[in-house]
Short mmCIF file of N, CA and C in Angstrom, two decimals:
data_model
loop_
_atom_site.label_atom_id
_atom_site.label_comp_id
_atom_site.label_asym_id
_atom_site.label_seq_id
_atom_site.Cartn_x
_atom_site.Cartn_y
_atom_site.Cartn_z
N VAL A 3 0.24 -15.85 8.50
CA VAL A 3 -0.74 -14.78 8.50
C VAL A 3 -2.10 -15.35 8.12
N ASP A 4 -3.11 -14.96 8.87
CA ASP A 4 -4.49 -15.29 8.51
C ASP A 4 -4.90 -14.31 7.41
N GLN A 5 -4.95 -14.78 6.18
CA GLN A 5 -5.19 -13.89 5.05
C GLN A 5 -6.50 -13.12 5.18
N SER A 6 -7.47 -13.65 5.91
CA SER A 6 -8.76 -12.94 6.06
C SER A 6 -8.63 -11.70 6.94
N THR A 7 -7.52 -11.55 7.66
CA THR A 7 -7.34 -10.39 8.54
C THR A 7 -6.52 -9.28 7.91
N ILE A 8 -6.02 -9.48 6.71
CA ILE A 8 -5.15 -8.48 6.08
C ILE A 8 -5.97 -7.28 5.63
N VAL A 9 -5.54 -6.11 6.07
CA VAL A 9 -6.16 -4.84 5.65
C VAL A 9 -5.05 -3.93 5.15
N MET A 10 -5.26 -3.40 3.96
CA MET A 10 -4.32 -2.41 3.41
C MET A 10 -5.06 -1.08 3.35
N ARG A 11 -4.40 -0.03 3.83
CA ARG A 11 -4.96 1.32 3.76
C ARG A 11 -4.01 2.18 2.94
N VAL A 12 -4.57 2.91 1.99
CA VAL A 12 -3.80 3.83 1.17
C VAL A 12 -4.35 5.22 1.44
N GLN A 13 -3.49 6.11 1.92
CA GLN A 13 -3.90 7.46 2.31
C GLN A 13 -5.04 7.41 3.34
N GLY A 14 -5.01 6.41 4.21
CA GLY A 14 -5.98 6.29 5.29
C GLY A 14 -7.25 5.54 4.95
N SER A 15 -7.48 5.23 3.69
CA SER A 15 -8.71 4.54 3.29
C SER A 15 -8.43 3.06 3.01
N PRO A 16 -9.28 2.17 3.55
CA PRO A 16 -9.09 0.75 3.24
C PRO A 16 -9.32 0.50 1.75
N VAL A 17 -8.48 -0.36 1.18
CA VAL A 17 -8.60 -0.71 -0.23
C VAL A 17 -8.68 -2.22 -0.37
N GLY A 18 -9.30 -2.67 -1.43
CA GLY A 18 -9.43 -4.10 -1.65
C GLY A 18 -8.14 -4.68 -2.19
N VAL A 19 -7.66 -5.73 -1.55
CA VAL A 19 -6.48 -6.45 -2.02
C VAL A 19 -6.77 -7.94 -1.99
N THR A 20 -6.09 -8.67 -2.82
CA THR A 20 -6.17 -10.12 -2.82
C THR A 20 -4.78 -10.66 -2.53
N PRO A 21 -4.60 -11.25 -1.35
CA PRO A 21 -3.28 -11.80 -1.05
C PRO A 21 -2.97 -12.97 -1.97
N VAL A 22 -1.73 -13.06 -2.40
CA VAL A 22 -1.26 -14.16 -3.23
C VAL A 22 -0.13 -14.83 -2.47
N GLY A 23 -0.17 -16.14 -2.38
CA GLY A 23 0.88 -16.87 -1.69
C GLY A 23 0.32 -17.71 -0.58
N SER A 24 1.21 -18.08 0.31
CA SER A 24 0.85 -18.93 1.43
C SER A 24 0.77 -18.09 2.71
N PRO A 25 0.24 -18.68 3.79
CA PRO A 25 0.19 -17.93 5.05
C PRO A 25 1.56 -17.48 5.56
N THR A 26 2.63 -18.10 5.07
CA THR A 26 3.98 -17.70 5.52
C THR A 26 4.70 -16.81 4.51
N ASP A 27 4.10 -16.59 3.34
CA ASP A 27 4.76 -15.79 2.31
C ASP A 27 3.69 -15.14 1.42
N ASN A 28 3.19 -13.98 1.83
CA ASN A 28 2.12 -13.30 1.10
C ASN A 28 2.67 -12.14 0.28
N THR A 29 2.02 -11.89 -0.84
CA THR A 29 2.28 -10.71 -1.64
C THR A 29 0.96 -9.99 -1.83
N LEU A 30 0.95 -8.68 -1.59
CA LEU A 30 -0.25 -7.88 -1.79
C LEU A 30 -0.01 -6.93 -2.95
N THR A 31 -1.00 -6.80 -3.81
CA THR A 31 -0.91 -5.82 -4.88
C THR A 31 -2.16 -4.97 -4.88
N TYR A 32 -2.00 -3.75 -5.34
CA TYR A 32 -3.10 -2.80 -5.41
C TYR A 32 -2.87 -1.88 -6.59
N ASN A 33 -3.91 -1.64 -7.36
CA ASN A 33 -3.83 -0.72 -8.49
C ASN A 33 -4.79 0.44 -8.23
N GLN A 34 -4.24 1.59 -7.96
CA GLN A 34 -5.04 2.80 -7.68
C GLN A 34 -5.94 3.09 -8.88
N PRO A 35 -7.25 3.32 -8.69
CA PRO A 35 -8.15 3.56 -9.82
C PRO A 35 -7.85 4.86 -10.58
N THR A 36 -7.30 5.84 -9.90
CA THR A 36 -6.89 7.08 -10.56
C THR A 36 -5.43 7.33 -10.18
N ASP A 37 -4.71 7.99 -11.06
CA ASP A 37 -3.30 8.25 -10.79
C ASP A 37 -3.13 9.18 -9.60
N PHE A 38 -2.08 8.94 -8.84
CA PHE A 38 -1.71 9.88 -7.79
C PHE A 38 -1.19 11.14 -8.47
N GLY A 39 -1.18 12.24 -7.75
CA GLY A 39 -0.64 13.49 -8.29
C GLY A 39 0.87 13.43 -8.37
N TYR A 40 1.43 14.38 -9.09
CA TYR A 40 2.89 14.50 -9.16
C TYR A 40 3.43 14.92 -7.80
N GLU A 41 4.57 14.39 -7.46
CA GLU A 41 5.26 14.72 -6.22
C GLU A 41 4.35 14.57 -4.99
N GLN A 42 3.51 13.56 -5.03
CA GLN A 42 2.59 13.29 -3.92
C GLN A 42 3.19 12.23 -3.01
N ARG A 43 3.22 12.51 -1.72
CA ARG A 43 3.66 11.51 -0.74
C ARG A 43 2.47 10.61 -0.44
N VAL A 44 2.67 9.32 -0.61
CA VAL A 44 1.60 8.34 -0.44
C VAL A 44 1.97 7.43 0.73
N GLU A 45 1.01 7.22 1.63
CA GLU A 45 1.23 6.35 2.78
C GLU A 45 0.39 5.09 2.62
N VAL A 46 1.04 3.96 2.85
CA VAL A 46 0.38 2.65 2.79
C VAL A 46 0.57 1.98 4.15
N ARG A 47 -0.53 1.48 4.72
CA ARG A 47 -0.47 0.77 6.00
C ARG A 47 -1.00 -0.64 5.81
N ILE A 48 -0.34 -1.60 6.43
CA ILE A 48 -0.75 -3.00 6.38
C ILE A 48 -1.01 -3.47 7.80
N GLU A 49 -2.19 -4.05 7.99
CA GLU A 49 -2.56 -4.63 9.28
C GLU A 49 -2.93 -6.09 9.04
N ALA A 50 -2.59 -6.96 9.99
CA ALA A 50 -2.93 -8.38 9.86
C ALA A 50 -2.76 -9.07 11.21
N ALA A 51 -3.21 -10.31 11.27
CA ALA A 51 -3.04 -11.13 12.47
C ALA A 51 -2.60 -12.52 12.03
N ASP A 52 -2.00 -13.25 12.96
CA ASP A 52 -1.60 -14.61 12.63
C ASP A 52 -2.79 -15.56 12.81
N LEU A 53 -2.56 -16.83 12.56
CA LEU A 53 -3.64 -17.82 12.62
C LEU A 53 -4.18 -18.02 14.04
N SER A 54 -3.46 -17.53 15.05
CA SER A 54 -3.93 -17.61 16.44
C SER A 54 -4.64 -16.33 16.87
N GLY A 55 -4.74 -15.35 15.97
CA GLY A 55 -5.43 -14.11 16.28
C GLY A 55 -4.54 -13.02 16.86
N ASN A 56 -3.24 -13.25 16.91
CA ASN A 56 -2.31 -12.24 17.43
C ASN A 56 -2.05 -11.18 16.35
N ALA A 57 -2.41 -9.94 16.67
CA ALA A 57 -2.24 -8.86 15.70
C ALA A 57 -0.76 -8.51 15.57
N MET A 58 -0.33 -8.29 14.33
CA MET A 58 1.04 -7.84 14.12
C MET A 58 1.07 -6.33 14.27
N GLU A 59 2.26 -5.80 14.47
CA GLU A 59 2.42 -4.35 14.51
C GLU A 59 2.11 -3.80 13.11
N THR A 60 1.35 -2.73 13.05
CA THR A 60 1.01 -2.13 11.76
C THR A 60 2.29 -1.73 11.03
N GLN A 61 2.37 -2.13 9.78
CA GLN A 61 3.52 -1.80 8.94
C GLN A 61 3.16 -0.57 8.12
N VAL A 62 4.02 0.44 8.11
CA VAL A 62 3.76 1.69 7.41
C VAL A 62 4.86 1.92 6.38
N TYR A 63 4.44 2.21 5.16
CA TYR A 63 5.36 2.48 4.06
C TYR A 63 4.94 3.79 3.41
N THR A 64 5.89 4.57 2.97
CA THR A 64 5.58 5.78 2.23
C THR A 64 6.46 5.84 0.97
N PHE A 65 5.93 6.50 -0.03
CA PHE A 65 6.72 6.75 -1.23
C PHE A 65 6.29 8.08 -1.82
N LEU A 66 7.14 8.64 -2.64
CA LEU A 66 6.88 9.91 -3.29
C LEU A 66 6.75 9.65 -4.79
N THR A 67 5.65 10.12 -5.40
CA THR A 67 5.46 9.92 -6.82
C THR A 67 6.42 10.80 -7.61
N GLU A 68 6.50 10.53 -8.88
CA GLU A 68 7.46 11.23 -9.74
C GLU A 68 7.10 12.72 -9.90
N PRO A 69 8.10 13.55 -10.17
CA PRO A 69 7.84 14.96 -10.41
C PRO A 69 7.21 15.17 -11.79
N ALA A 70 6.55 16.30 -11.95
CA ALA A 70 5.99 16.64 -13.25
C ALA A 70 7.13 16.83 -14.24
N ALA A 71 6.87 16.48 -15.48
CA ALA A 71 7.89 16.66 -16.51
C ALA A 71 8.15 18.14 -16.74
N CYS A 72 9.40 18.48 -16.91
CA CYS A 72 9.78 19.87 -17.16
C CYS A 72 9.86 20.11 -18.67
N ASP A 73 9.37 21.24 -19.09
CA ASP A 73 9.49 21.63 -20.48
C ASP A 73 10.86 22.27 -20.65
N PRO A 74 11.75 21.65 -21.44
CA PRO A 74 13.11 22.19 -21.55
C PRO A 74 13.20 23.50 -22.31
N TRP A 75 12.12 23.97 -22.89
CA TRP A 75 12.16 25.20 -23.70
C TRP A 75 11.54 26.29 -22.94
#
């Protein structure tokens, strides 16, 4: 992967990431500046190209944040 082509989008907005690793084994991390809401579905998209400029298929991941705590009383 050409690390300069990596774009991560969270909820449709590009976010700054710093790839860690080699062109064959990258790890991306992102820390949201504000917490997501409870029970919020979050979509993350990753776009990149290889060293020859061939774009990879966009990778899409989703997750659901934790539910609000229930008051047992």
